[in-house]
Tab-separated table of C-alpha atoms and ligand atoms in Angstrom:
chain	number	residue	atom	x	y	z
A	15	UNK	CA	0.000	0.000	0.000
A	16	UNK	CA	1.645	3.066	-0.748
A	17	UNK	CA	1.774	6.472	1.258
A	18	UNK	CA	-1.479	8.019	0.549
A	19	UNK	CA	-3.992	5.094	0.632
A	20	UNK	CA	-2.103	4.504	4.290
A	21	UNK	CA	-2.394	7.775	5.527
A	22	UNK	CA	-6.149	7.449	4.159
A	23	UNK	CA	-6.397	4.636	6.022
A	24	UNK	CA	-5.486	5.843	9.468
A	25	UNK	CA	-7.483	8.879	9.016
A	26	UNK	CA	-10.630	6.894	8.211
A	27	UNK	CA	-10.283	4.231	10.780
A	28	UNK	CA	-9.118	7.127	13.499
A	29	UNK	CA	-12.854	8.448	13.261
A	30	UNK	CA	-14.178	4.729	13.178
A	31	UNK	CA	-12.299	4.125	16.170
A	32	UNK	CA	-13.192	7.757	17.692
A	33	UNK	CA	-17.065	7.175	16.868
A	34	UNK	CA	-17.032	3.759	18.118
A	35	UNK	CA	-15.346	4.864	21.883
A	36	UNK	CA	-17.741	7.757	21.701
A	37	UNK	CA	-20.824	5.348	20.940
A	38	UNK	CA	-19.231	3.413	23.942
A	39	UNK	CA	-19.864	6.045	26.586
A	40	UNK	CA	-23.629	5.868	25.943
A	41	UNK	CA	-23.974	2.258	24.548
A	42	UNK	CA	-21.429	-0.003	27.250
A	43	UNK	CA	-20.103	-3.504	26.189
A	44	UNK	CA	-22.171	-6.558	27.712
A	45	UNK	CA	-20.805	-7.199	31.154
A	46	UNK	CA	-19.914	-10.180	32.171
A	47	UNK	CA	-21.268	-11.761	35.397
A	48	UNK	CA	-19.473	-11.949	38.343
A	49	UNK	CA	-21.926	-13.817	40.611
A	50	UNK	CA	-19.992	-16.681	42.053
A	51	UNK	CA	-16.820	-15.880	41.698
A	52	UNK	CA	-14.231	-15.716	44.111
A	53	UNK	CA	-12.613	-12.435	44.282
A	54	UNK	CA	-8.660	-11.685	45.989
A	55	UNK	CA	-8.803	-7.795	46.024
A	56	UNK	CA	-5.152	-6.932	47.253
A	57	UNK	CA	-4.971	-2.973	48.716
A	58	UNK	CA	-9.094	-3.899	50.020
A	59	UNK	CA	-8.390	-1.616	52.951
A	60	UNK	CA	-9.216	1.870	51.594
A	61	UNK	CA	-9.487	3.271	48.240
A	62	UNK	CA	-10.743	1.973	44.934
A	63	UNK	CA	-10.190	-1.570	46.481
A	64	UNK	CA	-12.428	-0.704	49.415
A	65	UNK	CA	-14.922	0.380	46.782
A	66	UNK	CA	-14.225	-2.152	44.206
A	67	UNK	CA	-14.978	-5.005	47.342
A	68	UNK	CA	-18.286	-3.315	48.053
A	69	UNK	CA	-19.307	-3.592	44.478
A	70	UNK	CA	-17.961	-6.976	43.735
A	71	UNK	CA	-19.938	-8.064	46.312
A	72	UNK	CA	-23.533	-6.106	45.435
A	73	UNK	CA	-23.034	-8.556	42.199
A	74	UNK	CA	-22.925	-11.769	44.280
A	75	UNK	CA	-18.885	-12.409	44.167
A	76	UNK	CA	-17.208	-14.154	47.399
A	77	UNK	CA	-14.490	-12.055	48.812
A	78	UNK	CA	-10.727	-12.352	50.050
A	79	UNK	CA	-9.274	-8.972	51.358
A	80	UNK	CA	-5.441	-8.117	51.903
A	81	UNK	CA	-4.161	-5.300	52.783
A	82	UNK	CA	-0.818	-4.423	54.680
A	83	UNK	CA	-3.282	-2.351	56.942
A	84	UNK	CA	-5.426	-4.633	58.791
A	85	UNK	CA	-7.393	-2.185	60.579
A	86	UNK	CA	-8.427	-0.664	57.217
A	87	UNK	CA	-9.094	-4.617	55.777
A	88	UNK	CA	-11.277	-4.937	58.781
A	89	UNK	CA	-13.138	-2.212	58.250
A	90	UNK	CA	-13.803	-3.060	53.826
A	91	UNK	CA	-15.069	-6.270	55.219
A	92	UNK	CA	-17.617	-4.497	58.175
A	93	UNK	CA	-19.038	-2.411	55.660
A	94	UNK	CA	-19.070	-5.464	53.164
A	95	UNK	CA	-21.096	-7.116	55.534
A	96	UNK	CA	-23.162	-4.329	56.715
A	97	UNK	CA	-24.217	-2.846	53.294
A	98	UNK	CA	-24.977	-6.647	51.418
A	99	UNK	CA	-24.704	-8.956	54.160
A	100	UNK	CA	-21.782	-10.483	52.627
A	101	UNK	CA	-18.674	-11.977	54.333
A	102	UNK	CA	-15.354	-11.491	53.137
A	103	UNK	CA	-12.026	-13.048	53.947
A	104	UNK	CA	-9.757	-11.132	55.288
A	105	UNK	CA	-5.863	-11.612	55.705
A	106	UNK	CA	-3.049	-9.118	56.323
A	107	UNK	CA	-0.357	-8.957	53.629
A	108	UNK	CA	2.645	-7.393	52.523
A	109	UNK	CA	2.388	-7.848	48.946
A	110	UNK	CA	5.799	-6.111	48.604
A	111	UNK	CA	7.076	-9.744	50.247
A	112	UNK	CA	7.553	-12.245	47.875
A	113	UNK	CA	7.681	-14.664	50.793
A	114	UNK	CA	4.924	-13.145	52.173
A	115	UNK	CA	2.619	-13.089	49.089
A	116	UNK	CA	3.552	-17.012	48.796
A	117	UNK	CA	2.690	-17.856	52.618
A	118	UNK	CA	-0.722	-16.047	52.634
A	119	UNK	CA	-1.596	-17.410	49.173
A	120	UNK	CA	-1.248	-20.573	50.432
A	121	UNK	CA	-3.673	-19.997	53.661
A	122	UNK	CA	-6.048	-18.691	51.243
A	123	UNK	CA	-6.115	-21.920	48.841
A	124	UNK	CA	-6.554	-24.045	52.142
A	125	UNK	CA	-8.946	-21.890	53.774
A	126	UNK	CA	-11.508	-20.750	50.684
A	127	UNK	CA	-10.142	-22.296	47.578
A	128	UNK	CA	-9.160	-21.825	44.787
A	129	UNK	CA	-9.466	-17.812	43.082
A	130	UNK	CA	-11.152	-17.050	40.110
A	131	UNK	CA	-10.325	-13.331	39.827
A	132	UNK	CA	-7.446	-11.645	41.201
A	133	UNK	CA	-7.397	-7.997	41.479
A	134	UNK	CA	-3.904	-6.741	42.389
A	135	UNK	CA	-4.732	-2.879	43.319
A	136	UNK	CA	-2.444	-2.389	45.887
A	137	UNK	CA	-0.447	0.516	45.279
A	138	UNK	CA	2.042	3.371	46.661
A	139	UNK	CA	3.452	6.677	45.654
A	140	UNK	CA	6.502	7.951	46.572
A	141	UNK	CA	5.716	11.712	45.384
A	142	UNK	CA	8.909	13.298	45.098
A	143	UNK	CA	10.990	14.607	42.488
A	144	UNK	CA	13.755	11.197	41.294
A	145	UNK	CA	16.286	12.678	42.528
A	146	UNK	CA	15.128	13.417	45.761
A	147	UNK	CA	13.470	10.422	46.386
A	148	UNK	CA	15.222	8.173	48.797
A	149	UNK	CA	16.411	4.504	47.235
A	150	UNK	CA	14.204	2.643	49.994
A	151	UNK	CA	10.993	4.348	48.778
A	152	UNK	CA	11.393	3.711	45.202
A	153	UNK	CA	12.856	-0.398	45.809
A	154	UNK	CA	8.841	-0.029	47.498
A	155	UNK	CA	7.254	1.081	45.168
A	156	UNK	CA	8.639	-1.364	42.150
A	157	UNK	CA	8.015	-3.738	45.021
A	158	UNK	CA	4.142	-3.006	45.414
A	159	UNK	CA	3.364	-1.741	42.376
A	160	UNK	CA	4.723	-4.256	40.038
A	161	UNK	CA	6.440	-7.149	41.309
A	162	UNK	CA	3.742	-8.300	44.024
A	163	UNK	CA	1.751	-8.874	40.296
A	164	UNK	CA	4.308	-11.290	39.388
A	165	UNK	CA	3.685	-13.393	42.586
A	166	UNK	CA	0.247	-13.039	42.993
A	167	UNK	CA	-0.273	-14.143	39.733
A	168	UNK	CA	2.517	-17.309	39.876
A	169	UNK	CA	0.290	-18.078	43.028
A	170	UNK	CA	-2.974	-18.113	41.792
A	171	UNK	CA	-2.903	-18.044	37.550
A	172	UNK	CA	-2.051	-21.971	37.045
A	173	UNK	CA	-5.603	-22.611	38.888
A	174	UNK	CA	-7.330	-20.625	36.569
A	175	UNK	CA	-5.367	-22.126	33.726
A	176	UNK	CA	-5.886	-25.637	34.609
A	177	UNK	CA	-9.719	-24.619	35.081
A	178	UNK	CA	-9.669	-22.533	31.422
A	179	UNK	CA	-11.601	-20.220	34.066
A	180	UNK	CA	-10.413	-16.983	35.487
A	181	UNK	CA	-9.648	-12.962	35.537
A	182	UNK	CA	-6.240	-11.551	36.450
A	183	UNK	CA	-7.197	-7.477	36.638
A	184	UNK	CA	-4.442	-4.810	37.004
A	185	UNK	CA	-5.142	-1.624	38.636
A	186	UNK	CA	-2.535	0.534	36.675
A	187	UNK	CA	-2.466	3.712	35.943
A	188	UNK	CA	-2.112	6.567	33.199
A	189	UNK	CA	0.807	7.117	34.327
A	190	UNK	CA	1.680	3.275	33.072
A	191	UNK	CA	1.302	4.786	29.490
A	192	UNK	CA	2.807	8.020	29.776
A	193	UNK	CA	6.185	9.744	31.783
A	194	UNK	CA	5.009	12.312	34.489
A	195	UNK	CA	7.454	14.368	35.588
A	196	UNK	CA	7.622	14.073	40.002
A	197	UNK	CA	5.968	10.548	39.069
A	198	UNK	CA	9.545	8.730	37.652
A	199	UNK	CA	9.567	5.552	40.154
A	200	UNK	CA	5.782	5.400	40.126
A	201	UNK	CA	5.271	5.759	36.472
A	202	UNK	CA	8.084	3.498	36.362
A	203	UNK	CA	6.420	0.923	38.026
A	204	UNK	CA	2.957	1.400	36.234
A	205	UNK	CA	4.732	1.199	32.782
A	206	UNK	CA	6.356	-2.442	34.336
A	207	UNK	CA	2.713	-3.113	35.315
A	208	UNK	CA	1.034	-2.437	31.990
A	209	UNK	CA	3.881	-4.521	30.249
A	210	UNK	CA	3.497	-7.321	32.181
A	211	UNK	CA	0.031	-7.891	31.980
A	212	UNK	CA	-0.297	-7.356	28.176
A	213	UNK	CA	2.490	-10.015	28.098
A	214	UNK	CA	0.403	-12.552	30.493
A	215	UNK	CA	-2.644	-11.608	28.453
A	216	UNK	CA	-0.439	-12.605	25.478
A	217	UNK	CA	0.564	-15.690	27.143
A	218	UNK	CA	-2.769	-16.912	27.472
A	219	UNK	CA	-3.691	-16.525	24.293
A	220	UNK	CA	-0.296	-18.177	23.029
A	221	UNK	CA	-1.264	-21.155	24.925
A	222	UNK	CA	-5.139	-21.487	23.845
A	223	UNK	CA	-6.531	-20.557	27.200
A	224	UNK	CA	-9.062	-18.414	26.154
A	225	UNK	CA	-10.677	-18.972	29.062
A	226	UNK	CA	-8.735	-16.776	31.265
A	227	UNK	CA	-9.103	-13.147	30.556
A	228	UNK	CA	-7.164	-10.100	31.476
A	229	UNK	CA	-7.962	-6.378	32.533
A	230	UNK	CA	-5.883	-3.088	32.404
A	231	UNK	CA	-7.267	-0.963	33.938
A	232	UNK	CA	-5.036	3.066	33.695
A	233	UNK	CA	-7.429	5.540	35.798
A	234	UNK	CA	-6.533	8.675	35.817
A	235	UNK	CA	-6.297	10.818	38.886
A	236	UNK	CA	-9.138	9.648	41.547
A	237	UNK	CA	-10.158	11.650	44.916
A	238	UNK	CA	-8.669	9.049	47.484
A	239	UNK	CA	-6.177	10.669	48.704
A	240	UNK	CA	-3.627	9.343	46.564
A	241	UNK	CA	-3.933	12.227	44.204
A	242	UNK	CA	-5.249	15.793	43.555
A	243	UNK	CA	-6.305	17.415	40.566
A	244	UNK	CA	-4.541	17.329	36.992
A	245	UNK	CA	-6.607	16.028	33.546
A	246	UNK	CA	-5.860	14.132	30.529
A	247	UNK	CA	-7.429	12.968	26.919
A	248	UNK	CA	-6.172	9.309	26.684
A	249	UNK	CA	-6.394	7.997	22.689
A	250	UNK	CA	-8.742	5.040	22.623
A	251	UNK	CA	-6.912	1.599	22.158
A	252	UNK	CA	-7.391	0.930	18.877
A	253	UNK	CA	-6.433	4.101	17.474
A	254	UNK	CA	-3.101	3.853	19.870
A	255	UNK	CA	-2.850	0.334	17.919
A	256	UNK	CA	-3.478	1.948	14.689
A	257	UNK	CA	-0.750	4.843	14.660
A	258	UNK	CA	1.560	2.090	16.148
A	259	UNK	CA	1.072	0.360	13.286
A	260	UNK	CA	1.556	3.800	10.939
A	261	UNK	CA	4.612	4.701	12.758
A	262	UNK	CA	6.027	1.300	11.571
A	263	UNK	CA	6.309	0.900	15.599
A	264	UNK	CA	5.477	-3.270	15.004
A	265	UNK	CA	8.026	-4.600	12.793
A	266	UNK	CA	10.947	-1.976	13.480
A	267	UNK	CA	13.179	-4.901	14.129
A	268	UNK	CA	11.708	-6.690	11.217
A	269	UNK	CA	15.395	-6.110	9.343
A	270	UNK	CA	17.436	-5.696	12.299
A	271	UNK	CA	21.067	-6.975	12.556
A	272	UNK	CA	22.931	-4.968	14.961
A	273	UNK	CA	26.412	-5.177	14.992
A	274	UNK	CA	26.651	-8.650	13.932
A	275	UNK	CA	28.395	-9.720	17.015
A	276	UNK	CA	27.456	-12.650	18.993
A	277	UNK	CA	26.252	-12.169	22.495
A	278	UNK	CA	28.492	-14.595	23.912
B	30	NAD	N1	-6.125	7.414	43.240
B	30	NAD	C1	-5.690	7.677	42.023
B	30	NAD	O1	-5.762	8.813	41.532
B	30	NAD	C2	-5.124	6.568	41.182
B	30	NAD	C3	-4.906	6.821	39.817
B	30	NAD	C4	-4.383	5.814	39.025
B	30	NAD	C5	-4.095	4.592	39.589
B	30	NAD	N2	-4.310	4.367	40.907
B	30	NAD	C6	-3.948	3.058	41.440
B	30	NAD	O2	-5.087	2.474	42.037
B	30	NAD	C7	-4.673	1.603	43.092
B	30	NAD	C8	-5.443	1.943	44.344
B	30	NAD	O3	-5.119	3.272	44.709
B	30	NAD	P1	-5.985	4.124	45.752
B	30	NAD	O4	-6.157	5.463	45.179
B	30	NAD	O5	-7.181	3.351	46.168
B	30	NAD	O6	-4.912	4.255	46.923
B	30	NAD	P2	-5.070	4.017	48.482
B	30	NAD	O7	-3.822	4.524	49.090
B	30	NAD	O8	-6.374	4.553	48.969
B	30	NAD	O9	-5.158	2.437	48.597
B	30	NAD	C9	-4.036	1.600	48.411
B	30	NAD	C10	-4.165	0.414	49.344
B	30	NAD	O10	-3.015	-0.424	49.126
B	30	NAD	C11	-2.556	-0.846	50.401
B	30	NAD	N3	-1.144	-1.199	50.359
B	30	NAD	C12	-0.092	-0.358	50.266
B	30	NAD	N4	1.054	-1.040	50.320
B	30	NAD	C13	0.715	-2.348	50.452
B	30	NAD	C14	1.466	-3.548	50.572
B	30	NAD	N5	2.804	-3.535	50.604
B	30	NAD	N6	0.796	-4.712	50.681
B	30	NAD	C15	-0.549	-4.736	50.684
B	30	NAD	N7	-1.312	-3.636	50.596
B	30	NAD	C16	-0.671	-2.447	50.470
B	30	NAD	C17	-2.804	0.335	51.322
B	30	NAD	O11	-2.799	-0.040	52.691
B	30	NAD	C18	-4.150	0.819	50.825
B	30	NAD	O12	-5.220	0.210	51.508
B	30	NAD	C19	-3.170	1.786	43.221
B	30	NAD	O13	-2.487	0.745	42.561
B	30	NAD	C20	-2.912	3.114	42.546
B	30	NAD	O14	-1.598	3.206	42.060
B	30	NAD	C21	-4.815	5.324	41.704
């Protein structure tokens, strides 16, 4: 296809793709049902977890809480109980513990069973310029923000896999698609975040397990105390997809040779 009937191309499918998330906002995908399920909501004890807990359960899902902050797990799982007579599971975890994550995924499988959606929405922010952010804070927030996925997810994805049944949902950010300046180790850690769920989503297709789904989820600033203020337009996927393509950004390696030298 040469130049013109390319750039035609993008152009036309950029309003498609415009008109389509616009027709969105009014006209939602089907949702899926959730009743059932068993839910692991890590970060339950305030925030969008807090909130997510209280609406996974209005739609009939069992809960398991963690949180670092048991007093604030305690309290998801009061108001879970008070506002839809549910009960949830609560246990107190470091997710930032590799160790940790292991030991209290291992309770859970004992104690409830096996998880059918995992919701890792913990999350920290060290707030500071890079430079003046102190090493400890930012080993933290790689920690919480994008490791504990990796052993959450080597905890409780072969279940779902073996069971072709399952949701692994990560609570990103937009500042996993896009370099804030004051945000370097968090956006960091969102950007590892995004990548590594694409990747799993990837994986499961690689292996046929269609069965297993996977959500990214990049909100932009929320009132919870984590942040204040600011505003963004975000592109809609497939448009992002589409000038990828454009920009040649899918097959730049396609005739890559490098310097020809071996790597060992
Ligand atoms: N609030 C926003 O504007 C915003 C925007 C984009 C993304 N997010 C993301 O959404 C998620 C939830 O954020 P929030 O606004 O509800 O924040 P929040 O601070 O209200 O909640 C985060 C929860 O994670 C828990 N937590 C922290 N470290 C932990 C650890 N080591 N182990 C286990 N739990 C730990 C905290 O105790 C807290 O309950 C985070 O991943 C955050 O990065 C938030």
């Amino acid at each position: 296809m040469n130049f013109f009937l390319e750039t035609l191309k993008v152009v036309g499918l950029s309003v498609v793709y415009y008109l389509e998330a616009f027709f969105r906002l009014f006209v939602p995908a089907r949702r899926k049902s959730v009743e059932g399920e068993v839910v692991l909501m890590t970060g339950a004890g305030s925030g969008l977890g807090r909130i997510m807990a209280l609406e996974f359960a209005r739609l009939g899902a069992r809960l398991v809480l963690w949180d670092i902050d048991e007093a604030g797990n305690l309290e998801t799982a009061r108001l879970v109980k008070e506002t839809h007579g549910a009960r949830a599971h609560t246990y107190t975890c470091d997710c930032s513990s590799r160790e940790e994550v292991y030991k209290v995924a291992d309770r859970v499988k004992r104690e409830v069973g096996d998880i059918t959606i995992l919701v890792n929405n913990a999350g920290i922010v060290t707030g500071k310029k890079f430079l003046q952010s102190p090493d400890s804070h930012i080993e933290k927030t790689m920690e919480v923000n994008s490791m504990a996925h990796f052993w959450t997810c080597k905890a409780f994805l072969p279940a779902m896999i073996a069971a072709n049944h399952g949701h692994v949902v990560s609570i990103a950010s937009s500042a996993g698609l896009i370099g804030v300046s004051g945000l370097a180790d968090y956006c960091a850690s969102k950007f590892a975040a995004v990548g590594f769920a694409e990747s799993m989503a990837l994986e499961m297709l690689a292996i046929g397990c269609d069965g297993v789904k996977t959500t990214i989820v990049c909100p932009f600033f929320i009132n919870t105390g984590m942040f204040d203020g600011a505003n963004t337009n975000i592109l809609p996927v497939k448009l992002g997809v589409l000038l990828g393509e454009y920009l040649g950004a899918f097959d730049f390696m396609a005739k890559f040779k490098g310097h020809g030298k071996k790597s060992n």
